[in-house]
PDB file of C-alpha atoms and ligand atoms in Angstrom:
ATOM      1  CA  MET A 500      -5.148-166.574 136.288  1.00 91.00           C
ATOM      2  CA  ASN A 501      -1.817-167.583 134.818  1.00 95.00           C
ATOM      3  CA  ALA A 502       1.135-168.323 136.805  1.00 97.00           C
ATOM      4  CA  LEU A 503       3.381-166.778 134.366  1.00 97.00           C
ATOM      5  CA  ASP A 504       2.505-164.205 131.476  1.00 96.00           C
ATOM      6  CA  ILE A 505       4.938-163.330 129.059  1.00 97.00           C
ATOM      7  CA  GLN A 506       3.824-160.547 126.842  1.00 96.00           C
ATOM      8  CA  ASN A 507       5.909-159.477 123.422  1.00 96.00           C
ATOM      9  CA  LEU A 508       9.089-159.648 125.501  1.00 96.00           C
ATOM     10  CA  SER A 509      12.409-158.447 123.736  1.00 96.00           C
ATOM     11  CA  ARG A 510      15.921-157.944 124.779  1.00 96.00           C
ATOM     12  CA  VAL A 511      18.725-156.296 123.104  1.00 95.00           C
ATOM     13  CA  TYR A 512      22.320-156.429 124.510  1.00 93.00           C
ATOM     14  CA  LYS A 513      25.174-153.996 123.689  1.00 89.00           C
ATOM     15  CA  GLY A 514      27.950-156.445 122.416  1.00 79.00           C
ATOM     16  CA  LYS A 515      31.469-156.030 121.448  1.00 81.00           C
ATOM     17  CA  LYS A 516      32.421-152.626 119.646  1.00 83.00           C
ATOM     18  CA  GLY A 517      28.920-151.567 120.206  1.00 83.00           C
ATOM     19  CA  ARG A 518      27.289-154.234 118.137  1.00 88.00           C
ATOM     20  CA  GLU A 519      23.669-154.989 119.166  1.00 91.00           C
ATOM     21  CA  VAL A 520      22.801-158.543 119.831  1.00 91.00           C
ATOM     22  CA  GLN A 521      18.875-159.529 119.821  1.00 93.00           C
ATOM     23  CA  ALA A 522      18.791-162.000 122.252  1.00 94.00           C
ATOM     24  CA  LEU A 523      15.244-162.077 122.731  1.00 96.00           C
ATOM     25  CA  SER A 524      12.411-161.380 119.844  1.00 95.00           C
ATOM     26  CA  GLY A 525       8.788-160.496 120.624  1.00 95.00           C
ATOM     27  CA  LEU A 526       8.357-163.778 123.009  1.00 96.00           C
ATOM     28  CA  ASN A 527       4.748-164.505 123.977  1.00 96.00           C
ATOM     29  CA  LEU A 528       4.022-167.333 126.247  1.00 97.00           C
ATOM     30  CA  THR A 529       1.588-168.213 129.239  1.00 97.00           C
ATOM     31  CA  ILE A 530       2.118-170.960 131.648  1.00 97.00           C
ATOM     32  CA  GLY A 531      -0.981-172.098 133.604  1.00 97.00           C
ATOM     33  CA  GLN A 532      -1.025-172.894 137.232  1.00 97.00           C
ATOM     34  CA  GLY A 533      -0.072-176.068 137.957  1.00 97.00           C
ATOM     35  CA  GLU A 534       1.929-176.839 134.713  1.00 97.00           C
ATOM     36  CA  VAL A 535       5.312-178.218 134.243  1.00 97.00           C
ATOM     37  CA  PHE A 536       7.060-176.584 131.323  1.00 97.00           C
ATOM     38  CA  GLY A 537      10.107-177.316 129.605  1.00 96.00           C
ATOM     39  CA  PHE A 538      11.935-174.526 127.818  1.00 95.00           C
ATOM     40  CA  LEU A 539      14.339-175.917 125.270  1.00 92.00           C
ATOM     41  CA  GLY A 540      16.792-174.551 123.095  1.00 89.00           C
ATOM     42  CA  PRO A 541      20.355-174.863 121.729  1.00 87.00           C
ATOM     43  CA  ASN A 542      23.327-172.808 123.284  1.00 88.00           C
ATOM     44  CA  GLY A 543      22.631-169.093 122.830  1.00 89.00           C
ATOM     45  CA  ALA A 544      19.085-169.506 121.910  1.00 92.00           C
ATOM     46  CA  GLY A 545      18.167-166.983 124.659  1.00 94.00           C
ATOM     47  CA  LYS A 546      16.749-169.244 127.400  1.00 94.00           C
ATOM     48  CA  SER A 547      18.804-167.644 130.034  1.00 94.00           C
ATOM     49  CA  THR A 548      17.919-164.135 128.839  1.00 96.00           C
ATOM     50  CA  THR A 549      14.101-164.961 129.260  1.00 96.00           C
ATOM     51  CA  ILE A 550      14.615-166.561 132.622  1.00 96.00           C
ATOM     52  CA  LYS A 551      16.635-163.518 133.810  1.00 96.00           C
ATOM     53  CA  THR A 552      13.939-161.208 132.399  1.00 95.00           C
ATOM     54  CA  VAL A 553      10.890-163.022 133.743  1.00 94.00           C
ATOM     55  CA  THR A 554      12.749-163.406 137.145  1.00 94.00           C
ATOM     56  CA  GLY A 555      13.087-159.296 137.209  1.00 92.00           C
ATOM     57  CA  GLN A 556      17.124-159.567 137.046  1.00 92.00           C
ATOM     58  CA  ILE A 557      17.508-157.743 133.566  1.00 93.00           C
ATOM     59  CA  ARG A 558      14.979-155.249 132.041  1.00 93.00           C
ATOM     60  CA  PRO A 559      13.296-156.157 128.907  1.00 95.00           C
ATOM     61  CA  THR A 560      14.094-153.750 126.186  1.00 95.00           C
ATOM     62  CA  GLU A 561      10.406-154.518 125.085  1.00 96.00           C
ATOM     63  CA  GLY A 562       7.365-156.347 126.593  1.00 96.00           C
ATOM     64  CA  MET A 563       6.281-157.266 130.216  1.00 94.00           C
ATOM     65  CA  ALA A 564       6.352-160.319 132.273  1.00 96.00           C
ATOM     66  CA  TYR A 565       3.679-160.925 135.088  1.00 96.00           C
ATOM     67  CA  VAL A 566       3.815-163.457 137.768  1.00 96.00           C
ATOM     68  CA  PHE A 567       0.279-164.444 139.121  1.00 96.00           C
ATOM     69  CA  GLY A 568      -1.060-161.229 137.448  1.00 95.00           C
ATOM     70  CA  THR A 569       1.695-158.845 139.186  1.00 95.00           C
ATOM     71  CA  PRO A 570       4.454-157.387 137.156  1.00 94.00           C
ATOM     72  CA  VAL A 571       7.904-158.800 137.863  1.00 92.00           C
ATOM     73  CA  ALA A 572       9.190-155.520 137.999  1.00 89.00           C
ATOM     74  CA  GLU A 573       7.216-155.211 141.621  1.00 91.00           C
ATOM     75  CA  ALA A 574       8.708-157.026 144.457  1.00 89.00           C
ATOM     76  CA  SER A 575       5.522-158.717 145.571  1.00 89.00           C
ATOM     77  CA  GLY A 576       5.737-160.473 142.130  1.00 88.00           C
ATOM     78  CA  ARG A 577       9.077-161.628 142.424  1.00 89.00           C
ATOM     79  CA  MET A 578       8.611-162.734 145.928  1.00 91.00           C
ATOM     80  CA  ARG A 579       6.335-165.678 144.554  1.00 93.00           C
ATOM     81  CA  ILE A 580       9.115-167.089 142.723  1.00 96.00           C
ATOM     82  CA  GLY A 581      11.576-169.773 143.773  1.00 97.00           C
ATOM     83  CA  TYR A 582      14.524-169.269 141.158  1.00 97.00           C
ATOM     84  CA  LEU A 583      17.425-171.492 140.441  1.00 97.00           C
ATOM     85  CA  PRO A 584      20.280-169.840 138.495  1.00 95.00           C
ATOM     86  CA  GLU A 585      22.336-171.529 135.800  1.00 92.00           C
ATOM     87  CA  ASN A 586      25.667-172.467 137.423  1.00 87.00           C
ATOM     88  CA  PRO A 587      24.587-171.409 140.821  1.00 89.00           C
ATOM     89  CA  SER A 588      27.421-170.297 143.273  1.00 88.00           C
ATOM     90  CA  PHE A 589      27.486-169.333 146.908  1.00 90.00           C
ATOM     91  CA  TYR A 590      29.733-167.889 149.656  1.00 91.00           C
ATOM     92  CA  ASP A 591      31.721-170.975 149.919  1.00 91.00           C
ATOM     93  CA  PHE A 592      32.840-170.614 153.700  1.00 96.00           C
ATOM     94  CA  MET A 593      29.384-170.927 154.657  1.00 96.00           C
ATOM     95  CA  THR A 594      27.553-173.852 155.605  1.00 97.00           C
ATOM     96  CA  ALA A 595      24.284-174.960 153.844  1.00 97.00           C
ATOM     97  CA  ARG A 596      22.438-174.320 157.021  1.00 97.00           C
ATOM     98  CA  GLU A 597      23.790-170.819 157.096  1.00 97.00           C
ATOM     99  CA  TYR A 598      23.192-169.912 153.572  1.00 97.00           C
ATOM    100  CA  LEU A 599      19.535-171.030 153.923  1.00 97.00           C
ATOM    101  CA  LEU A 600      19.024-168.961 156.895  1.00 97.00           C
ATOM    102  CA  LEU A 601      20.296-165.790 154.622  1.00 96.00           C
ATOM    103  CA  VAL A 602      17.903-166.838 152.025  1.00 96.00           C
ATOM    104  CA  GLY A 603      15.056-167.324 154.616  1.00 97.00           C
ATOM    105  CA  ARG A 604      15.603-163.887 155.839  1.00 96.00           C
ATOM    106  CA  THR A 605      15.775-162.414 152.429  1.00 93.00           C
ATOM    107  CA  PHE A 606      12.105-163.641 152.096  1.00 93.00           C
ATOM    108  CA  ARG A 607      11.403-162.216 155.421  1.00 93.00           C
ATOM    109  CA  MET A 608      10.508-165.601 156.932  1.00 96.00           C
ATOM    110  CA  PRO A 609       9.790-166.064 160.599  1.00 97.00           C
ATOM    111  CA  GLU A 610      13.042-167.638 162.176  1.00 96.00           C
ATOM    112  CA  ASP A 611      11.170-170.935 163.373  1.00 96.00           C
ATOM    113  CA  ARG A 612       9.843-171.496 160.015  1.00 97.00           C
ATOM    114  CA  ILE A 613      13.261-170.893 158.385  1.00 98.00           C
ATOM    115  CA  ALA A 614      14.717-173.914 160.781  1.00 97.00           C
ATOM    116  CA  ALA A 615      11.908-176.152 159.759  1.00 97.00           C
ATOM    117  CA  GLU A 616      12.019-175.446 156.000  1.00 97.00           C
ATOM    118  CA  THR A 617      15.738-175.736 156.023  1.00 98.00           C
ATOM    119  CA  VAL A 618      15.388-179.262 157.516  1.00 97.00           C
ATOM    120  CA  ARG A 619      12.522-180.189 154.868  1.00 97.00           C
ATOM    121  CA  VAL A 620      14.564-178.863 151.746  1.00 98.00           C
ATOM    122  CA  LEU A 621      17.886-180.339 152.865  1.00 98.00           C
ATOM    123  CA  ASN A 622      16.145-183.744 153.380  1.00 97.00           C
ATOM    124  CA  LEU A 623      14.443-183.451 149.970  1.00 97.00           C
ATOM    125  CA  LEU A 624      17.705-182.855 148.313  1.00 97.00           C
ATOM    126  CA  GLU A 625      19.578-185.278 150.213  1.00 96.00           C
ATOM    127  CA  LEU A 626      22.032-182.715 151.782  1.00 97.00           C
ATOM    128  CA  GLU A 627      21.327-183.134 155.356  1.00 95.00           C
ATOM    129  CA  GLU A 628      24.633-184.684 156.119  1.00 95.00           C
ATOM    130  CA  ALA A 629      26.436-181.943 154.627  1.00 95.00           C
ATOM    131  CA  ALA A 630      24.351-179.428 156.481  1.00 96.00           C
ATOM    132  CA  ASP A 631      26.904-178.129 158.749  1.00 97.00           C
ATOM    133  CA  ARG A 632      29.884-178.358 156.469  1.00 96.00           C
ATOM    134  CA  PRO A 633      31.287-175.351 154.762  1.00 96.00           C
ATOM    135  CA  MET A 634      30.381-175.515 151.107  1.00 96.00           C
ATOM    136  CA  ARG A 635      33.729-175.177 149.788  1.00 95.00           C
ATOM    137  CA  GLY A 636      34.014-178.815 150.361  1.00 94.00           C
ATOM    138  CA  TYR A 637      30.664-179.515 148.291  1.00 95.00           C
ATOM    139  CA  SER A 638      30.866-181.431 145.024  1.00 94.00           C
ATOM    140  CA  LYS A 639      29.458-179.741 141.802  1.00 93.00           C
ATOM    141  CA  GLY A 640      26.227-181.706 142.198  1.00 94.00           C
ATOM    142  CA  MET A 641      25.849-180.887 145.867  1.00 95.00           C
ATOM    143  CA  VAL A 642      25.992-177.102 144.890  1.00 96.00           C
ATOM    144  CA  GLN A 643      23.526-177.670 142.233  1.00 96.00           C
ATOM    145  CA  ARG A 644      21.117-179.612 144.722  1.00 96.00           C
ATOM    146  CA  LEU A 645      21.459-176.823 147.303  1.00 97.00           C
ATOM    147  CA  GLY A 646      20.755-174.278 144.432  1.00 97.00           C
ATOM    148  CA  LEU A 647      17.345-176.313 144.038  1.00 97.00           C
ATOM    149  CA  ALA A 648      16.977-176.367 147.785  1.00 97.00           C
ATOM    150  CA  GLN A 649      17.198-172.572 148.305  1.00 97.00           C
ATOM    151  CA  ALA A 650      14.613-172.092 145.447  1.00 97.00           C
ATOM    152  CA  LEU A 651      12.105-174.376 147.382  1.00 98.00           C
ATOM    153  CA  LEU A 652      12.865-172.733 150.956  1.00 97.00           C
ATOM    154  CA  HIS A 653       9.860-170.179 151.031  1.00 96.00           C
ATOM    155  CA  ASP A 654       7.539-172.717 149.519  1.00 96.00           C
ATOM    156  CA  PRO A 655       6.520-170.236 146.582  1.00 96.00           C
ATOM    157  CA  ASP A 656       3.891-171.259 143.957  1.00 96.00           C
ATOM    158  CA  LEU A 657       6.067-170.811 140.827  1.00 97.00           C
ATOM    159  CA  TYR A 658       9.538-172.277 140.269  1.00 98.00           C
ATOM    160  CA  ILE A 659      11.740-170.972 137.404  1.00 98.00           C
ATOM    161  CA  LEU A 660      14.922-173.169 137.155  1.00 97.00           C
ATOM    162  CA  ASP A 661      17.587-172.507 134.643  1.00 96.00           C
ATOM    163  CA  GLU A 662      19.001-175.866 133.563  1.00 94.00           C
ATOM    164  CA  PRO A 663      18.204-177.702 136.947  1.00 95.00           C
ATOM    165  CA  MET A 664      19.719-180.952 135.620  1.00 91.00           C
ATOM    166  CA  SER A 665      23.148-179.517 134.773  1.00 88.00           C
ATOM    167  CA  GLY A 666      26.227-180.816 136.541  1.00 86.00           C
ATOM    168  CA  LEU A 667      24.192-183.777 138.061  1.00 91.00           C
ATOM    169  CA  ASP A 668      24.995-187.471 137.733  1.00 91.00           C
ATOM    170  CA  PRO A 669      22.150-189.833 137.020  1.00 90.00           C
ATOM    171  CA  LEU A 670      21.139-190.284 140.570  1.00 93.00           C
ATOM    172  CA  GLY A 671      21.134-186.680 141.028  1.00 93.00           C
ATOM    173  CA  ARG A 672      19.027-185.902 137.734  1.00 93.00           C
ATOM    174  CA  ALA A 673      16.438-188.772 139.019  1.00 93.00           C
ATOM    175  CA  LEU A 674      16.316-186.685 142.366  1.00 96.00           C
ATOM    176  CA  VAL A 675      15.640-183.341 140.841  1.00 95.00           C
ATOM    177  CA  LYS A 676      12.831-184.950 138.549  1.00 95.00           C
ATOM    178  CA  ARG A 677      11.259-186.412 141.522  1.00 95.00           C
ATOM    179  CA  VAL A 678      11.292-183.253 143.272  1.00 97.00           C
ATOM    180  CA  ILE A 679       9.758-181.567 140.106  1.00 97.00           C
ATOM    181  CA  LYS A 680       6.992-184.361 140.130  1.00 95.00           C
ATOM    182  CA  GLU A 681       6.311-183.712 143.666  1.00 96.00           C
ATOM    183  CA  LEU A 682       5.878-179.891 143.201  1.00 97.00           C
ATOM    184  CA  LYS A 683       3.529-180.718 140.423  1.00 96.00           C
ATOM    185  CA  GLU A 684       1.319-183.183 142.698  1.00 96.00           C
ATOM    186  CA  LYS A 685       1.386-180.189 145.195  1.00 96.00           C
ATOM    187  CA  GLY A 686      -0.354-177.782 142.296  1.00 96.00           C
ATOM    188  CA  LYS A 687       2.926-176.015 141.965  1.00 97.00           C
ATOM    189  CA  THR A 688       4.019-174.659 138.689  1.00 98.00           C
ATOM    190  CA  VAL A 689       7.495-175.243 137.097  1.00 98.00           C
ATOM    191  CA  PHE A 690       9.042-173.473 134.132  1.00 98.00           C
ATOM    192  CA  PHE A 691      12.749-174.831 133.588  1.00 96.00           C
ATOM    193  CA  SER A 692      15.090-174.692 130.789  1.00 95.00           C
ATOM    194  CA  THR A 693      17.049-177.528 129.471  1.00 89.00           C
ATOM    195  CA  HIS A 694      19.153-179.021 126.763  1.00 79.00           C
ATOM    196  CA  ILE A 695      18.294-182.608 127.774  1.00 78.00           C
ATOM    197  CA  ILE A 696      15.282-183.602 125.534  1.00 79.00           C
ATOM    198  CA  ASN A 697      14.414-186.732 127.264  1.00 77.00           C
ATOM    199  CA  ASP A 698      13.886-184.954 130.791  1.00 80.00           C
ATOM    200  CA  VAL A 699      11.113-182.979 129.114  1.00 86.00           C
ATOM    201  CA  GLU A 700       9.448-186.090 127.852  1.00 83.00           C
ATOM    202  CA  VAL A 701       9.440-187.626 131.326  1.00 84.00           C
ATOM    203  CA  ILE A 702       8.237-184.702 133.395  1.00 92.00           C
ATOM    204  CA  CYS A 703       6.462-181.884 131.180  1.00 94.00           C
ATOM    205  CA  ASP A 704       3.093-181.192 130.408  1.00 94.00           C
ATOM    206  CA  ARG A 705       4.191-178.634 127.777  1.00 94.00           C
ATOM    207  CA  LEU A 706       7.249-177.910 125.898  1.00 92.00           C
ATOM    208  CA  GLY A 707       8.519-174.660 124.023  1.00 93.00           C
ATOM    209  CA  VAL A 708      11.211-174.602 121.652  1.00 91.00           C
ATOM    210  CA  ILE A 709      13.423-171.354 121.252  1.00 92.00           C
ATOM    211  CA  ASN A 710      16.068-170.485 118.759  1.00 91.00           C
ATOM    212  CA  LYS A 711      17.917-167.334 117.993  1.00 91.00           C
ATOM    213  CA  GLY A 712      15.583-165.447 120.403  1.00 94.00           C
ATOM    214  CA  ARG A 713      12.216-166.799 118.961  1.00 93.00           C
ATOM    215  CA  LEU A 714       9.884-169.155 119.981  1.00 93.00           C
ATOM    216  CA  LEU A 715       9.506-171.643 117.175  1.00 90.00           C
ATOM    217  CA  ALA A 716       6.864-174.012 118.712  1.00 87.00           C
ATOM    218  CA  VAL A 717       4.848-174.471 121.648  1.00 92.00           C
ATOM    219  CA  ASP A 718       2.785-177.741 122.345  1.00 90.00           C
ATOM    220  CA  SER A 719       1.844-180.410 125.031  1.00 91.00           C
ATOM    221  CA  VAL A 720       4.369-183.344 125.007  1.00 86.00           C
ATOM    222  CA  ALA A 721       1.750-185.739 124.353  1.00 83.00           C
ATOM    223  CA  ASN A 722       0.617-183.878 121.195  1.00 82.00           C
ATOM    224  CA  VAL A 723       4.509-183.535 119.844  1.00 79.00           C
ATOM    225  CA  LEU A 724       4.731-187.482 120.558  1.00 75.00           C
ATOM    226  CA  GLU A 725       1.580-188.215 118.911  1.00 72.00           C
ATOM    227  CA  ARG A 726       2.084-185.827 115.888  1.00 69.00           C
ATOM    228  CA  GLY A 727       5.433-187.951 115.365  1.00 65.00           C
ATOM    229  CA  ALA A 728       3.579-191.076 115.116  1.00 63.00           C
ATOM    230  CA  GLU A 729       4.436-192.245 111.571  1.00 74.00           C
ATOM    231  CA  GLY A 730       3.261-195.683 111.625  1.00 78.00           C
ATOM    232  CA  TYR A 731       3.268-199.195 113.309  1.00 82.00           C
ATOM    233  CA  LEU A 732       5.488-202.076 112.609  1.00 82.00           C
ATOM    234  CA  ILE A 733       3.207-205.128 112.926  1.00 87.00           C
ATOM    235  CA  GLN A 734       4.090-208.818 113.439  1.00 87.00           C
ATOM    236  CA  ILE A 735       1.543-211.320 111.991  1.00 88.00           C
ATOM    237  CA  SER A 736       1.389-214.882 111.780  1.00 87.00           C
ATOM    238  CA  HIS A 737      -0.607-217.211 109.500  1.00 80.00           C
ATOM    239  CA  HIS A 738      -2.001-220.257 110.982  1.00 76.00           C
ATOM    240  CA  GLY A 739       0.553-219.724 114.126  1.00 69.00           C
ATOM    241  CA  THR A 740       3.389-220.910 111.882  1.00 73.00           C
ATOM    242  CA  THR A 741       4.732-218.419 109.278  1.00 73.00           C
ATOM    243  CA  THR A 742       5.225-214.805 110.539  1.00 79.00           C
ATOM    244  CA  GLU A 743       5.939-211.639 108.840  1.00 83.00           C
ATOM    245  CA  GLU A 744       6.506-207.916 109.686  1.00 82.00           C
ATOM    246  CA  VAL A 745       4.802-205.284 107.967  1.00 83.00           C
ATOM    247  CA  PHE A 746       4.890-201.481 108.141  1.00 80.00           C
ATOM    248  CA  ILE A 747       1.360-199.761 108.471  1.00 84.00           C
ATOM    249  CA  PRO A 748       1.442-196.105 108.337  1.00 79.00           C
ATOM    250  CA  LYS A 749      -0.752-194.345 110.786  1.00 79.00           C
ATOM    251  CA  ASP A 750      -3.775-193.428 108.693  1.00 81.00           C
ATOM    252  CA  ARG A 751      -4.074-197.069 107.390  1.00 86.00           C
ATOM    253  CA  LEU A 752      -4.228-198.739 110.763  1.00 87.00           C
ATOM    254  CA  LYS A 753      -7.929-198.843 111.056  1.00 89.00           C
ATOM    255  CA  ALA A 754      -8.541-200.277 107.594  1.00 91.00           C
ATOM    256  CA  PHE A 755      -5.804-202.693 108.352  1.00 90.00           C
ATOM    257  CA  MET A 756      -7.102-203.890 111.447  1.00 89.00           C
ATOM    258  CA  ALA A 757     -10.532-204.625 109.735  1.00 89.00           C
ATOM    259  CA  GLU A 758      -8.900-206.553 106.847  1.00 87.00           C
ATOM    260  CA  MET A 759      -7.110-208.675 109.926  1.00 86.00           C
ATOM    261  CA  VAL A 760     -10.317-209.248 111.784  1.00 85.00           C
ATOM    262  CA  ALA A 761     -11.769-210.839 108.277  1.00 86.00           C
ATOM    263  CA  SER A 762      -8.795-212.913 107.478  1.00 85.00           C
ATOM    264  CA  ASP A 763      -7.461-215.714 109.391  1.00 82.00           C
ATOM    265  CA  ALA A 764      -4.079-214.110 110.322  1.00 84.00           C
ATOM    266  CA  SER A 765      -3.279-213.052 113.945  1.00 86.00           C
ATOM    267  CA  ILE A 766      -1.314-210.140 115.330  1.00 88.00           C
ATOM    268  CA  GLU A 767       1.713-211.056 117.516  1.00 87.00           C
ATOM    269  CA  ARG A 768       3.153-207.743 118.113  1.00 87.00           C
ATOM    270  CA  ILE A 769       2.403-203.947 117.320  1.00 88.00           C
ATOM    271  CA  GLU A 770       5.244-201.398 117.707  1.00 82.00           C
ATOM    272  CA  PRO A 771       4.678-197.581 117.118  1.00 76.00           C
ATOM    273  CA  MET A 772       7.251-196.197 115.263  1.00 74.00           C
ATOM    274  CA  ARG A 773       7.464-192.354 115.687  1.00 66.00           C
ATOM    275  CA  LYS A 774       9.806-189.632 115.634  1.00 65.00           C
ATOM    276  CA  ASP A 775      11.100-188.651 119.114  1.00 70.00           C
ATOM    277  CA  LEU A 776      11.264-185.478 120.934  1.00 75.00           C
ATOM    278  CA  GLU A 777      14.889-185.086 119.759  1.00 76.00           C
ATOM    279  CA  GLU A 778      14.150-185.227 116.216  1.00 76.00           C
ATOM    280  CA  PHE A 779      11.183-182.694 116.810  1.00 77.00           C
ATOM    281  CA  PHE A 780      13.706-180.407 118.359  1.00 78.00           C
ATOM    282  CA  LEU A 781      16.309-180.838 115.849  1.00 79.00           C
ATOM    283  CA  GLY A 782      13.845-180.356 112.925  1.00 78.00           C
ATOM    284  CA  LEU A 783      12.690-177.198 114.386  1.00 80.00           C
ATOM    285  CA  VAL A 784      16.207-175.787 115.143  1.00 80.00           C
ATOM    286  CA  ARG A 785      17.377-176.569 111.769  1.00 79.00           C
ATOM    287  CA  GLY A 786      14.264-175.173 110.034  1.00 73.00           C
ATOM    288  CA  GLY A 787      13.277-178.322 108.501  1.00 42.00           C
ATOM    289  CA  ASP A 788       9.800-178.821 110.293  1.00 42.00           C
ATOM    290  CA  ASP A 789       7.664-175.845 109.169  1.00 47.00           C
ATOM    291  CA  ALA A 790       4.567-177.818 109.726  1.00 41.00           C
ATOM    292  CA  ALA A 791       5.127-178.064 113.320  1.00 41.00           C
ATOM    293  CA  ARG A 792       5.637-174.352 113.729  1.00 42.00           C
ATOM    294  CA  GLN A 793       2.806-172.096 115.259  1.00 42.00           C
TER     295      GLN A 793
HETATM  296  N1  LIG B 910      25.614-159.813 128.708  1.00 85.37           N
HETATM  297  C1  LIG B 910      25.483-160.244 127.767  1.00 85.37           C
HETATM  298  N2  LIG B 910      26.058-159.311 126.549  1.00 85.37           N
HETATM  299  C2  LIG B 910      26.212-159.499 125.242  1.00 85.37           C
HETATM  300  N3  LIG B 910      25.262-160.582 124.784  1.00 85.37           N
HETATM  301  C3  LIG B 910      24.728-161.528 125.649  1.00 85.37           C
HETATM  302  C4  LIG B 910      24.690-161.251 126.976  1.00 85.37           C
HETATM  303  N4  LIG B 910      24.095-162.189 127.537  1.00 85.37           N
HETATM  304  C5  LIG B 910      23.780-162.994 126.514  1.00 85.37           C
HETATM  305  N5  LIG B 910      24.195-162.559 125.212  1.00 85.37           N
HETATM  306  C6  LIG B 910      23.882-163.103 123.942  1.00 85.37           C
HETATM  307  O1  LIG B 910      22.456-163.112 123.868  1.00 85.37           O
HETATM  308  C7  LIG B 910      22.240-164.427 123.249  1.00 85.37           C
HETATM  309  C8  LIG B 910      21.138-165.361 124.299  1.00 85.37           C
HETATM  310  O2  LIG B 910      21.893-165.971 125.397  1.00 85.37           O
HETATM  311  P1  LIG B 910      21.160-166.650 126.521  1.00 85.37           P
HETATM  312  O3  LIG B 910      22.493-166.683 127.406  1.00 85.37           O
HETATM  313  O4  LIG B 910      20.012-166.131 126.669  1.00 85.37           O
HETATM  314  O5  LIG B 910      21.237-168.103 125.756  1.00 85.37           O
HETATM  315  P2  LIG B 910      20.784-169.761 126.552  1.00 85.37           P
HETATM  316  O6  LIG B 910      20.020-170.190 125.431  1.00 85.37           O
HETATM  317  O7  LIG B 910      20.545-169.442 127.699  1.00 85.37           O
HETATM  318  O8  LIG B 910      22.309-170.310 126.044  1.00 85.37           O
HETATM  319  P3  LIG B 910      22.930-171.585 127.002  1.00 85.37           P
HETATM  320  O9  LIG B 910      22.348-172.654 126.476  1.00 85.37           O
HETATM  321  O10 LIG B 910      24.346-171.396 126.367  1.00 85.37           O
HETATM  322  O11 LIG B 910      23.224-170.898 128.374  1.00 85.37           O
HETATM  323  C9  LIG B 910      23.261-165.270 122.898  1.00 85.37           C
HETATM  324  O12 LIG B 910      23.947-164.803 121.687  1.00 85.37           O
HETATM  325  C10 LIG B 910      24.586-164.537 123.807  1.00 85.37           C
HETATM  326  O13 LIG B 910      25.780-164.412 123.356  1.00 85.37           O
END
């Protein structure tokens, strides 16, 4: 059974002067259990609309989303999700501990479990020192980390995170990446949106690229990087004296190696030259990389 199953999801908003905005067009996507999936797209691509729809906050104009086989329209499906909204904000007169108590009760957790899980998630997100201070004194990064802490509180199996790295400094970003990696190690599923392409390369199994409400590509990160491999920059030396650098295209590598074995030259260094994820992403979004589309 898939953790998340998105079937033919579309969403139209009524914009200014009754103009319709097609924010999402026929999105189909399945996320397997235990996967970390990065959902990439430029501003206005439809990422938040997708996330709000699959967490049951807004209704799709068409299509369905299922969480572990249960429609998100049903509360029992939504209860299995840990959700971090884009730009979370809280009642700022409350302390983090009070707020987490509220969240725990919403998920009908027993009080002793709420207390224990509160300690766990505050420690994990390095917020224990601030636990009993009103949130009005929190920095932007602390609010963002508390947003993730509340998504973790009821220990769900699926995490849907809208821009989890946003507003964080490099330390905060590293911490959130570590938390996502730990969730994966525990067999949890994570679906998160981002603009930050390098975060996808480091922590995701697969990625999807969305633009103008349409899914342009879905692939494993490994495949994207492999497909982007264009060739190798190889430094060779002759008799250990003269060196030269040659560029060998990917499909010529085997033949080149055979030639090297037969010759008296030796290889000093091999450096893969590849398109990175950023180029892949930009190529798709600009419509310039038709070959990579599905
Ligand atoms: N409530 C709304 N009413 C009208 N149009 C909307 C509404 N919410 C979003 N849109 C439009 O739908 C499209 C998709 O927006 P969405 O917020 O899903 O994009 P996004 O990929 O999350 O963007 P960002 O990265 O900037 O948050 C955009 O054209 C946006 O202007």
